mmCIF file of C-alpha atoms in Angstrom:
data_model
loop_
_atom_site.group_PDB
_atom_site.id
_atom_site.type_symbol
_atom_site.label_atom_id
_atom_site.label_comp_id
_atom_site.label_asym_id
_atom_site.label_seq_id
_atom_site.Cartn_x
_atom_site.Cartn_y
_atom_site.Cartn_z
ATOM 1 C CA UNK I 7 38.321 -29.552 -3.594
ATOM 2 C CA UNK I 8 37.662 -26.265 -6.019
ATOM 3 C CA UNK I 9 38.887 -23.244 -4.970
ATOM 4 C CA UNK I 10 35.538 -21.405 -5.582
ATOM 5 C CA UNK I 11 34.554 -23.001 -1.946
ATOM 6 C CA UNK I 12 37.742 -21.970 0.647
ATOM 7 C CA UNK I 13 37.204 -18.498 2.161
ATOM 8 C CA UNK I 14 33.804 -19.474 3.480
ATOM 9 C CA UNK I 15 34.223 -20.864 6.826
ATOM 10 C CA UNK I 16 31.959 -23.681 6.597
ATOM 11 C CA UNK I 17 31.098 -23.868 10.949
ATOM 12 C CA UNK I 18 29.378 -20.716 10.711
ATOM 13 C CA UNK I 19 25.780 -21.153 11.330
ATOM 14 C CA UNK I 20 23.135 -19.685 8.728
ATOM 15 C CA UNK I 21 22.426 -16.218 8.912
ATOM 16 C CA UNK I 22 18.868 -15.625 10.313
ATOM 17 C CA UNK I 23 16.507 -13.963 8.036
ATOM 18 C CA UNK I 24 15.054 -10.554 8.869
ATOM 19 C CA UNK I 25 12.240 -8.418 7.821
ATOM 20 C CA UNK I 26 13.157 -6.177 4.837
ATOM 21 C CA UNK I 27 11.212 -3.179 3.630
ATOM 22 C CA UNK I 28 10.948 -1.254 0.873
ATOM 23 C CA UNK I 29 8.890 2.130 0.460
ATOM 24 C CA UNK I 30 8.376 4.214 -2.804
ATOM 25 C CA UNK I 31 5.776 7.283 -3.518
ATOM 26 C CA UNK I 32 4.039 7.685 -6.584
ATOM 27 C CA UNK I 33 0.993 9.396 -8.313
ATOM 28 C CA UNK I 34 -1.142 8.744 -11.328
ATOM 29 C CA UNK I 35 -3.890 10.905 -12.844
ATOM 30 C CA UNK I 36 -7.211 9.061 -13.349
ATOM 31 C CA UNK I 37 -9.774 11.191 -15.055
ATOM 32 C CA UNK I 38 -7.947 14.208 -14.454
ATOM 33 C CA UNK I 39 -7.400 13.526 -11.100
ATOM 34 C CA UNK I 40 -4.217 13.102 -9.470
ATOM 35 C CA UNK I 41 -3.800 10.321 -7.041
ATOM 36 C CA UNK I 42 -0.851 9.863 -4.522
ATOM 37 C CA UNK I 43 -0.016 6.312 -3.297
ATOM 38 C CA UNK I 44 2.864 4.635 -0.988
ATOM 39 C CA UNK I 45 3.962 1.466 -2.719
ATOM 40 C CA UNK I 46 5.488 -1.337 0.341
ATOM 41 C CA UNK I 47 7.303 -4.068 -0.708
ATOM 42 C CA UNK I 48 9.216 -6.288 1.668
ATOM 43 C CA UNK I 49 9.613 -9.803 3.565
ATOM 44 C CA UNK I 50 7.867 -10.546 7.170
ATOM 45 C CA UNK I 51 9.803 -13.576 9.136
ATOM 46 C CA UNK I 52 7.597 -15.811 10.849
ATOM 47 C CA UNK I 53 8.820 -17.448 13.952
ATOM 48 C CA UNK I 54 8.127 -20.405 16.147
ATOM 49 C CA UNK I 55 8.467 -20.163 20.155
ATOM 50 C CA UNK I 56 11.603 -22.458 21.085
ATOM 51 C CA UNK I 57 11.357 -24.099 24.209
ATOM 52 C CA UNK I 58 14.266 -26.080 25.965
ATOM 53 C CA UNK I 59 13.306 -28.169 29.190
ATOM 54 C CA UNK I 60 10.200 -25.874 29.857
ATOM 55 C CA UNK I 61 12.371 -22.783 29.493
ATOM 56 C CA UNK I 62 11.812 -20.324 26.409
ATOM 57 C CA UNK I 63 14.696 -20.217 24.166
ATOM 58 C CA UNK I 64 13.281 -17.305 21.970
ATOM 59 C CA UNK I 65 12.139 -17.339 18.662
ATOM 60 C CA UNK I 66 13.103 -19.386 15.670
ATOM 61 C CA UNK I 67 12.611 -18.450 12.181
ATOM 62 C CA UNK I 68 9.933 -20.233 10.251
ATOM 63 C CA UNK I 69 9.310 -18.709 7.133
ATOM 64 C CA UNK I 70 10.046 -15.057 5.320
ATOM 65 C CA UNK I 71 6.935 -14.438 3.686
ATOM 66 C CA UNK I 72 7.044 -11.463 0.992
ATOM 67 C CA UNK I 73 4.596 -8.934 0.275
ATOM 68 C CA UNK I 74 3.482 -5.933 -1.799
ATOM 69 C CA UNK I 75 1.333 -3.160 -0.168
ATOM 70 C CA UNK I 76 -0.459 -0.305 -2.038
ATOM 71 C CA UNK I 77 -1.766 3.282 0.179
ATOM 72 C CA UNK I 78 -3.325 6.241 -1.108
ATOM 73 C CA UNK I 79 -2.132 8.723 0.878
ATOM 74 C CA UNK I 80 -4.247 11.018 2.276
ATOM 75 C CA UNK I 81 -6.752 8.342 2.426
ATOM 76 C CA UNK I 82 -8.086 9.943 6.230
ATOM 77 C CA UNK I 83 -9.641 7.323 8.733
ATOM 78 C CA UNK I 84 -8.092 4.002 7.425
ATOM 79 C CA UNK I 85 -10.041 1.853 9.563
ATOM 80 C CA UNK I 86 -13.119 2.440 7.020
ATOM 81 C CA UNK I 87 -11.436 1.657 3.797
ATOM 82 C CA UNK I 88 -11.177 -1.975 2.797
ATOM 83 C CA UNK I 89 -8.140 -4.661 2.231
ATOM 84 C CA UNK I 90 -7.377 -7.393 0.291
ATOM 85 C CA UNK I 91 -5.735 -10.431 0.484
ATOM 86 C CA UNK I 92 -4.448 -12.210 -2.820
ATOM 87 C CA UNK I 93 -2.559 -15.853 -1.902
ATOM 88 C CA UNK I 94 -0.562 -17.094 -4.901
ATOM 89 C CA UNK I 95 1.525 -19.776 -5.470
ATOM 90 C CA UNK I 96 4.189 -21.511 -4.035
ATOM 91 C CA UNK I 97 4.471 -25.018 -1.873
ATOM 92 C CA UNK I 98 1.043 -25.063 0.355
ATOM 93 C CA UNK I 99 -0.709 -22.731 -1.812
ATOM 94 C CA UNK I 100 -3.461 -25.101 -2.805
ATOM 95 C CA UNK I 101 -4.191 -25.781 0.596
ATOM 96 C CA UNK I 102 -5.505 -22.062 1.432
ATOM 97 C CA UNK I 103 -8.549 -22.854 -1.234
ATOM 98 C CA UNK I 104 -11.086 -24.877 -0.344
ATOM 99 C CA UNK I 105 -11.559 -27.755 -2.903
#
């Protein structure tokens, strides 16, 4: 056995993932006009329901999916202003396009 293994107690279960975020402000000037924006960058862990003998046993993680948001700030009522969604990539990602 190499010694780069011992220190590392090998019994220890796997750490669970967790959501991580990331938050930066910036600005830009477009046509003479300066714009303020919130860049978010992070992981979201999605989990499965766990269920011993009809019991819940919490949650489980699935998957960590990462992301990258854009705000302007200032943008006033946010429910009018549109999103996107941009899927690239990765195991499964031909199955979210329809062939």
């Amino acid at each position: 056995m190499s010694e780069e293994g011992k220190g590392q107690p090998e019994d220890l279960p796997p750490e669970e993932p967790e959501d991580r975020l990331s938050i930066t402000q910036h600005s830009v000037t477009i046509d003479q006009q300066e714009i303020h924006y919130t860049v978010t960058a992070g992981t979201i862990v999605l989990k499965e329901e766990q269920e011993k003998d009809s019991k819940s046993g919490g949650e489980k993680a699935k998957a960590s999916v990462f992301f990258v948001a854009y705000t302007l700030d200032n943008a006033g009522d946010t429910t009018k202003r549109p999103i996107t969604f941009s899927f690239n990539g990765g195991p499964g990602s031909s199955s979210v396009w329809d062939s």
